[in-house]
Short mmCIF file of N, CA and C in Angstrom, two decimals:
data_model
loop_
_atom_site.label_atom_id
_atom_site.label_comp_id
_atom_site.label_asym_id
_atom_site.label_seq_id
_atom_site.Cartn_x
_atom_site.Cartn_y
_atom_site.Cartn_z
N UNK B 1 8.17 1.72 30.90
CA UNK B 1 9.10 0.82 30.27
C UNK B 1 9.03 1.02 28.75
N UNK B 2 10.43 0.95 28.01
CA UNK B 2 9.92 1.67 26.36
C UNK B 2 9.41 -0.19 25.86
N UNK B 3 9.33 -0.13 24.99
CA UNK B 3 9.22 -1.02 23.79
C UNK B 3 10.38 -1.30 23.31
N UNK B 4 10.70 -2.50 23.19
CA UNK B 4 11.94 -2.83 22.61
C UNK B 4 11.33 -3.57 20.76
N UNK B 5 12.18 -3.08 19.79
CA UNK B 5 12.48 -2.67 18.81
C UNK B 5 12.99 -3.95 18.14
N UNK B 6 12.46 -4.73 16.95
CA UNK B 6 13.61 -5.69 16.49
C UNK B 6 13.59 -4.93 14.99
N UNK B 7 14.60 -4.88 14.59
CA UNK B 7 14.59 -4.44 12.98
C UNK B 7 15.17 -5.43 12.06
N UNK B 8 15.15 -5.14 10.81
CA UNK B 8 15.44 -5.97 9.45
C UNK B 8 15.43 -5.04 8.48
N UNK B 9 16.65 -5.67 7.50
CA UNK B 9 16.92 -4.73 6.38
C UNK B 9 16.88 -5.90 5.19
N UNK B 10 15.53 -5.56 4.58
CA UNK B 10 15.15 -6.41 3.14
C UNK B 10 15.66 -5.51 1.57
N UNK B 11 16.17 -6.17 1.35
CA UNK B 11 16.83 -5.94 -0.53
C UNK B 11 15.87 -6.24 -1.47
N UNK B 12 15.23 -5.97 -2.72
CA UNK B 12 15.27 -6.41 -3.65
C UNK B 12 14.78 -5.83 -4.64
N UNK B 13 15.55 -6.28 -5.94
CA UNK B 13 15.82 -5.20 -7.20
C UNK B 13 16.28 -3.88 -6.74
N UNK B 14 15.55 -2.82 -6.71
CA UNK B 14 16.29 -1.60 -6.14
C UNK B 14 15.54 -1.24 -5.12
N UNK B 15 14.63 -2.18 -4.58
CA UNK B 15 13.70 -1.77 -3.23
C UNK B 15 14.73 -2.12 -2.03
N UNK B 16 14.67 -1.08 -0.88
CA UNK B 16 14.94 -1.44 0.66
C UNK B 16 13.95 -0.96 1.17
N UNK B 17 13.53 -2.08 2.36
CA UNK B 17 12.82 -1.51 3.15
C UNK B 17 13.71 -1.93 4.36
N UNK B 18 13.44 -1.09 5.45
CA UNK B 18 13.54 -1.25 6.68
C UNK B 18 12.26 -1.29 7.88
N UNK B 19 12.43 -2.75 8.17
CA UNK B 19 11.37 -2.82 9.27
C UNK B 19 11.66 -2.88 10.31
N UNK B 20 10.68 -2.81 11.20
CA UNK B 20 11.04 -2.52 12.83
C UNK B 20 9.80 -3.19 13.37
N UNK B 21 9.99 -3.95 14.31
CA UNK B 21 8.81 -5.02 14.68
C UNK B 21 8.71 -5.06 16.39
N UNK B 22 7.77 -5.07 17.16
CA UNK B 22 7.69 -4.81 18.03
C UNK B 22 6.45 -5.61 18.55
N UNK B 23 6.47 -6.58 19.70
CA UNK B 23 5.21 -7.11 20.53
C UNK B 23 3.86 -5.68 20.63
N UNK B 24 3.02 -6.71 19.85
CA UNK B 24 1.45 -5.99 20.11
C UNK B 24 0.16 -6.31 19.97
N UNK B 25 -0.54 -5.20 19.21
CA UNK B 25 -1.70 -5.89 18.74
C UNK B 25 -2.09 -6.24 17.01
N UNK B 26 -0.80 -6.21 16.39
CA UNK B 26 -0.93 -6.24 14.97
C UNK B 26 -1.13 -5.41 14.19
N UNK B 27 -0.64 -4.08 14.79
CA UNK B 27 -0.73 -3.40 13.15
C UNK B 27 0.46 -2.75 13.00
N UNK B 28 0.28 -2.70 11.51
CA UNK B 28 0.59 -2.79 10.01
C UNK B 28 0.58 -2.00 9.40
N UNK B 29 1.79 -1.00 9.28
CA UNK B 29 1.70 0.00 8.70
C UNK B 29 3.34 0.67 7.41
N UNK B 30 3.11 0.68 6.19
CA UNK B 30 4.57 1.07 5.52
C UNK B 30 4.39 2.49 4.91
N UNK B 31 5.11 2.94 5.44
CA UNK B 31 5.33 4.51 4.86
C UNK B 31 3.96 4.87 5.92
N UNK B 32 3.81 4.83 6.69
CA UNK B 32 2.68 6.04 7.13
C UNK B 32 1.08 5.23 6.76
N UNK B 33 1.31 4.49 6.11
CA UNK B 33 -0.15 4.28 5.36
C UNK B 33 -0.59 2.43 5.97
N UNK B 34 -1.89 2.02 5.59
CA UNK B 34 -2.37 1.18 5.79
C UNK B 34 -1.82 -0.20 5.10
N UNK B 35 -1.52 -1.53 5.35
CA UNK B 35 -1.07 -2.59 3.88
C UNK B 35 -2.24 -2.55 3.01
N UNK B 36 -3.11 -2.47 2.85
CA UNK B 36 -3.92 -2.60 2.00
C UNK B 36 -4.67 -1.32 1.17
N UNK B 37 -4.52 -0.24 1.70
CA UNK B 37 -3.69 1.13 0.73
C UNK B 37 -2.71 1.39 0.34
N UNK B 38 -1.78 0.75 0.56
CA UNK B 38 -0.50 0.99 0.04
C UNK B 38 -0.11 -0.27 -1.12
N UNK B 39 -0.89 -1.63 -1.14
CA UNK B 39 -0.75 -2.46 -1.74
C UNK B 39 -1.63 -2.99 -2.29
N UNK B 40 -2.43 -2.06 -3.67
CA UNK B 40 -4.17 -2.39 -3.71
C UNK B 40 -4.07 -3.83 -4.56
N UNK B 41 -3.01 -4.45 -4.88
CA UNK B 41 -2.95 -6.10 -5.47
C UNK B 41 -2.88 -6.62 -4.43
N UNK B 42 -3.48 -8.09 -4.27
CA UNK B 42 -3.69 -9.23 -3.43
C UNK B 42 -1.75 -9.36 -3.31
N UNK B 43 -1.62 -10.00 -4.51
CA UNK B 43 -0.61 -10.74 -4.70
C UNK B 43 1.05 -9.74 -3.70
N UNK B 44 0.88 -8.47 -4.24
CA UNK B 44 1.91 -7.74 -3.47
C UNK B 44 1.86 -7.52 -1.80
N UNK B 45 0.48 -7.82 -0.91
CA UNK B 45 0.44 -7.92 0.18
C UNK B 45 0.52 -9.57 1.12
N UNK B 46 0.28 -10.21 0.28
CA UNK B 46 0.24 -11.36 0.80
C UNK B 46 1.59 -12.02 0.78
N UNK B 47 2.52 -11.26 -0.14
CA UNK B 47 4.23 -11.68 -0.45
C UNK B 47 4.43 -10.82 0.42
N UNK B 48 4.45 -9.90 1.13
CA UNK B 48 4.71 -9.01 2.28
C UNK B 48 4.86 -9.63 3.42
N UNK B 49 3.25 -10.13 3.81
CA UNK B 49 2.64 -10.23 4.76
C UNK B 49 3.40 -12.21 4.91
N UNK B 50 3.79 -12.80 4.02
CA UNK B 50 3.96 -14.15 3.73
C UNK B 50 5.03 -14.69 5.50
N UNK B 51 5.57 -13.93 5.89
CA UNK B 51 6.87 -14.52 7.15
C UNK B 51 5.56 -13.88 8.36
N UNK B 52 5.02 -13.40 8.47
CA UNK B 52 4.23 -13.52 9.95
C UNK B 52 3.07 -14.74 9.35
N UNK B 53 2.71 -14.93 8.24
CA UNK B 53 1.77 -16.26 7.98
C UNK B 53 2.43 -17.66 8.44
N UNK B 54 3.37 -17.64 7.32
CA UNK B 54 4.18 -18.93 8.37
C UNK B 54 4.35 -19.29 9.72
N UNK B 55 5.17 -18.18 10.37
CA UNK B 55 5.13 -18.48 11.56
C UNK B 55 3.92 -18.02 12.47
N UNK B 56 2.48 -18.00 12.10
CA UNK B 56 1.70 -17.52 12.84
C UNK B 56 1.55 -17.00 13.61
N UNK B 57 2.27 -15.73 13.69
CA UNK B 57 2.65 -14.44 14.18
C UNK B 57 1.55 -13.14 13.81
N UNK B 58 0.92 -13.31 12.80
CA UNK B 58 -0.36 -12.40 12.47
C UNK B 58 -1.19 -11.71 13.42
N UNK B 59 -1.22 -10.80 13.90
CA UNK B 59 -2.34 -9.93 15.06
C UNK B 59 -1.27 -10.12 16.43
N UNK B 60 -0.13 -10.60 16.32
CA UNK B 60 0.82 -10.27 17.60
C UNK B 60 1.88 -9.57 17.74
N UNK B 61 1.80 -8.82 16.14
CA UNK B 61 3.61 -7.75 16.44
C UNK B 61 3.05 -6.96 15.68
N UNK B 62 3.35 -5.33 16.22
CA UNK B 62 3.16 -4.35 15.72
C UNK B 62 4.73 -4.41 14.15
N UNK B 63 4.12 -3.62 13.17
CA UNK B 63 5.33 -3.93 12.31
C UNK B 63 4.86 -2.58 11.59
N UNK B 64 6.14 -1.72 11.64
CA UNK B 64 6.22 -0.70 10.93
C UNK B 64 7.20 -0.58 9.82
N UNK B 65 7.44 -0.08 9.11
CA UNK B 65 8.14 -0.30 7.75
C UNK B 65 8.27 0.98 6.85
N UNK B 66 9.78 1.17 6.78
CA UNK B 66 10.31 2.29 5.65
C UNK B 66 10.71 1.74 4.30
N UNK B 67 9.55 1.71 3.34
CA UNK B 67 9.90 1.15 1.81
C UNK B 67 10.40 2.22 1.07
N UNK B 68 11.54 1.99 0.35
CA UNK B 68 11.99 3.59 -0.79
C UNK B 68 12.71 2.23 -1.93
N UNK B 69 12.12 3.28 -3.20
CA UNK B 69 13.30 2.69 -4.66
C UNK B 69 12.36 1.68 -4.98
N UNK B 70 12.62 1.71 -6.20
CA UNK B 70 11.92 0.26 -7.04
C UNK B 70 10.71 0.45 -7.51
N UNK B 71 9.86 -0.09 -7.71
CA UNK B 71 8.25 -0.57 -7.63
C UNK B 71 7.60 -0.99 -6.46
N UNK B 72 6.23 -1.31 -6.76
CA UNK B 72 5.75 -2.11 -5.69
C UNK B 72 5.91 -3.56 -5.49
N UNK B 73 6.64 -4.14 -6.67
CA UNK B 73 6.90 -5.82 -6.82
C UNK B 73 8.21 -6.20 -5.59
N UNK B 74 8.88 -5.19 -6.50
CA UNK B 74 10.05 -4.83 -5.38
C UNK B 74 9.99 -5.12 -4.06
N UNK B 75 9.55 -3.59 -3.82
CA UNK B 75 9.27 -3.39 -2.36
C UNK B 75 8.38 -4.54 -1.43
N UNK B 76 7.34 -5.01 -2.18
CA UNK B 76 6.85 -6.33 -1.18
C UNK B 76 7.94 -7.27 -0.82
N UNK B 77 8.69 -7.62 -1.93
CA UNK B 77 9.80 -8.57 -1.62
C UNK B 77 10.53 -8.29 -0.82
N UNK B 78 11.20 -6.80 -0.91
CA UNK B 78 12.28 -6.49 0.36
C UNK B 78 11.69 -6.12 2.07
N UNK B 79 10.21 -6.06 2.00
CA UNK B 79 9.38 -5.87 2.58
C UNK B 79 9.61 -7.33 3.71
N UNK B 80 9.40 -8.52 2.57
CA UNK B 80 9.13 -9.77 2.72
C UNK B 80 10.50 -10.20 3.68
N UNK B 81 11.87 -9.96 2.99
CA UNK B 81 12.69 -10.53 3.55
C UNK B 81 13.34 -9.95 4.86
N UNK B 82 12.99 -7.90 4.98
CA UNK B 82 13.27 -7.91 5.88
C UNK B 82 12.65 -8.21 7.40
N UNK B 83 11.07 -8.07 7.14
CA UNK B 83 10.20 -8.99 8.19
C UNK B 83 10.68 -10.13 9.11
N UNK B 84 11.46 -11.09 7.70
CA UNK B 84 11.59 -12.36 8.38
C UNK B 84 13.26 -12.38 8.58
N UNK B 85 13.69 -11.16 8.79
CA UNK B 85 14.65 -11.12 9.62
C UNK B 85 14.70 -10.64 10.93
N UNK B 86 13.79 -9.41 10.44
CA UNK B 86 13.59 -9.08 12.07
C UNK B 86 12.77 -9.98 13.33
N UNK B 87 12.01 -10.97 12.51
CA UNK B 87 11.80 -12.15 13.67
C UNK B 87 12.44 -13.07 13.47
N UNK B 88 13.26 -13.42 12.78
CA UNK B 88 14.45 -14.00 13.19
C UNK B 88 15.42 -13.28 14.35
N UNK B 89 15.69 -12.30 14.58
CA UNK B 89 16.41 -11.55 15.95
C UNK B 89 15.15 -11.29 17.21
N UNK B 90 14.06 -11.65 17.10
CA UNK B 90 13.12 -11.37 18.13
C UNK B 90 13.08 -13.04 18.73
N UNK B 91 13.00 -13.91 17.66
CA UNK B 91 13.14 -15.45 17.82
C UNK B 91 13.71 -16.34 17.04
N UNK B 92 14.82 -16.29 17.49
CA UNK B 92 15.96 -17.64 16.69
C UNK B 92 15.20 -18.58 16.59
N UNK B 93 14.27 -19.23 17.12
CA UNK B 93 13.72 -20.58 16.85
C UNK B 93 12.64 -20.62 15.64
N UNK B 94 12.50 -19.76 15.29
CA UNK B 94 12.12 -19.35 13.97
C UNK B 94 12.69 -19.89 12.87
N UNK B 95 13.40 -20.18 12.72
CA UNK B 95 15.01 -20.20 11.74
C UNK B 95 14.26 -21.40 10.88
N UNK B 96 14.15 -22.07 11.39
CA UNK B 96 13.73 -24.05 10.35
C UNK B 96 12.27 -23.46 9.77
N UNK B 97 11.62 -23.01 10.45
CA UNK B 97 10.55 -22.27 9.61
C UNK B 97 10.41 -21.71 8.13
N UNK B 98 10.88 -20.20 8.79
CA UNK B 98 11.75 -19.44 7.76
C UNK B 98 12.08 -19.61 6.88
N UNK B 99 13.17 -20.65 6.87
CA UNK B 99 14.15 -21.18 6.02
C UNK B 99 13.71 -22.06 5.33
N UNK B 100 12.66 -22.93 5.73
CA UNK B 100 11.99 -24.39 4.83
C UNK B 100 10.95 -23.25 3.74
N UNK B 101 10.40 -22.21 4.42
CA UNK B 101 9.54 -21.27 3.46
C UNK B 101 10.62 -20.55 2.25
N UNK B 102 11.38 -20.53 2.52
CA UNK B 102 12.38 -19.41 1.80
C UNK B 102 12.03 -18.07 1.56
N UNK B 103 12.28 -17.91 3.30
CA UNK B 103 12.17 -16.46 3.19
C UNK B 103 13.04 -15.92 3.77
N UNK B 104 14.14 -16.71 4.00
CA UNK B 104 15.76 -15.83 4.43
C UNK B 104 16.61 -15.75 2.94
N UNK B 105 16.34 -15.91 1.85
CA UNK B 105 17.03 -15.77 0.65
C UNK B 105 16.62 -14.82 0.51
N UNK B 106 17.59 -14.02 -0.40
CA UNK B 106 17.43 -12.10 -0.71
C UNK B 106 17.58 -12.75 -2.63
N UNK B 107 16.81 -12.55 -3.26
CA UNK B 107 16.42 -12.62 -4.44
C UNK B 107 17.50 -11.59 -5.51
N UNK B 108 18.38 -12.30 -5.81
CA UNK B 108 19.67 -11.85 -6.67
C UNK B 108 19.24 -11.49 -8.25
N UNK B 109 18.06 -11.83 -8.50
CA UNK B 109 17.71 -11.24 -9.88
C UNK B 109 17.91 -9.61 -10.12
N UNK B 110 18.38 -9.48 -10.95
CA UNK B 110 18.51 -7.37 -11.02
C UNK B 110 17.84 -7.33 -12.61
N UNK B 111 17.46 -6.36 -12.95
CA UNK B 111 17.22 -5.50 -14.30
C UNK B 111 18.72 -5.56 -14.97
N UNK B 112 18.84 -6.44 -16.28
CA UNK B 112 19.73 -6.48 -16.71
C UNK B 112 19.87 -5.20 -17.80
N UNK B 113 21.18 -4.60 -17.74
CA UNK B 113 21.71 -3.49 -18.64
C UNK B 113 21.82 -3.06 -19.97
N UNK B 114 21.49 -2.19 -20.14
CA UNK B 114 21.18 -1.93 -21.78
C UNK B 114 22.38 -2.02 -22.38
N UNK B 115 22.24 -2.36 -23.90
CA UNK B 115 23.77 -2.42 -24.21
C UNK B 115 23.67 -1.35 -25.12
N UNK B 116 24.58 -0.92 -25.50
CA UNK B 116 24.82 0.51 -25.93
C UNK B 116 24.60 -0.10 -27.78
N UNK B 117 24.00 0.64 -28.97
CA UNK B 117 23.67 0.61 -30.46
C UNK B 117 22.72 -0.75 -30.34
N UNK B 118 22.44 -1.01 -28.94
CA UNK B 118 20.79 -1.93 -29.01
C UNK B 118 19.96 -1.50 -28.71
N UNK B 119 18.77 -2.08 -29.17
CA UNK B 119 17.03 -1.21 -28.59
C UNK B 119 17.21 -1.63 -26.92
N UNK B 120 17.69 -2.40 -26.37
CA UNK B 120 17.59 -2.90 -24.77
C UNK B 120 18.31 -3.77 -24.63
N UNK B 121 18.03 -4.59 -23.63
CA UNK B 121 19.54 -5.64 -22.94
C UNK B 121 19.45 -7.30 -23.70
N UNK B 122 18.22 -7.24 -24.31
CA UNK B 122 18.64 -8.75 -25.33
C UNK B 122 18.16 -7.90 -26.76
N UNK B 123 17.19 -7.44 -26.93
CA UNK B 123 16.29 -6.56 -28.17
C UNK B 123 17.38 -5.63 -29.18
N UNK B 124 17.72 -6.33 -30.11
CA UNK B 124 18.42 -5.80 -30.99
C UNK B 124 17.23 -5.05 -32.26
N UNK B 125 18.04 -3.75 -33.03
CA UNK B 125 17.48 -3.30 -33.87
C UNK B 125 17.08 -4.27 -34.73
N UNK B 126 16.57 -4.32 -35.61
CA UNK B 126 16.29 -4.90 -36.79
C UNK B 126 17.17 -4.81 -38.32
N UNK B 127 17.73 -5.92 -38.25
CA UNK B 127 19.04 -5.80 -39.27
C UNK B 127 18.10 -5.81 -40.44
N UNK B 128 18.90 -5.13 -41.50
CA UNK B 128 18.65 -5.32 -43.61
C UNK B 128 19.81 -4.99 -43.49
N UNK B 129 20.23 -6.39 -44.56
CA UNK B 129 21.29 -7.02 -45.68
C UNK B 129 21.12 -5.55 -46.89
N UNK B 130 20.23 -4.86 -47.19
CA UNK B 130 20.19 -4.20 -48.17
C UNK B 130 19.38 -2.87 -47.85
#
């Protein structure tokens, strides 16, 4: 009998990841590698790892994960949101959970744009009157 497959597609800043979640024994793996080689800050694995904590799901779904683009701040986040989508499609009753945590919001902040004869996107040169 194969394994049936739930996936999720997490956004943020210029990170996607795509996860794929599956009944098991809990492991945890993005890009090939371990969470805790791949994420040597506390803070970037535990924002990852944050939608199987809530719903105390931890050590019961295998969760594999394709992170590309961004940073690692990024990528935990899109990490984060697509997780808790893909158990949202494994278990709708999830949803009031989820949602009271806020982890079905996709984080709309972007890197704002340089403006062209400025040092950066607020950082102006340094004016003289003379």
């Amino acid at each position: 009998m194969a394994t049936s497959y739930y996936w999720g597609t997490g956004r943020r800043k210029n990170a996607i990841a795509r996860v794929h979640i599956a009944a098991g024994e809990g492991k945890f793996l993005i890009n090939g590698r371990e969470t805790a080689e791949y994420f040597p800050r506390h803070n970037w694995l535990s924002g990852a790892l944050s939608p199987l904590v809530v719903t105390g799901l931890e050590g019961k779904v295998n969760v594999f994960v394709n992170a590309q683009g961004g940073g690692l701040t990024g990528q935990s986040g899109a990490i984060s949101l697509g997780l808790a989508r893909a158990l949202l499609k494994m278990n709708p009753d999830l949803r009031p959970v989820l949602k009271k945590a806020g982890l079905l919001t996709r984080d709309p902040r972007m890197v704002e744009r340089k403006k062209f004869g400025q040092k950066g996107a607020r950082a102006k040169f340094q004016f003289s009157k003379r």
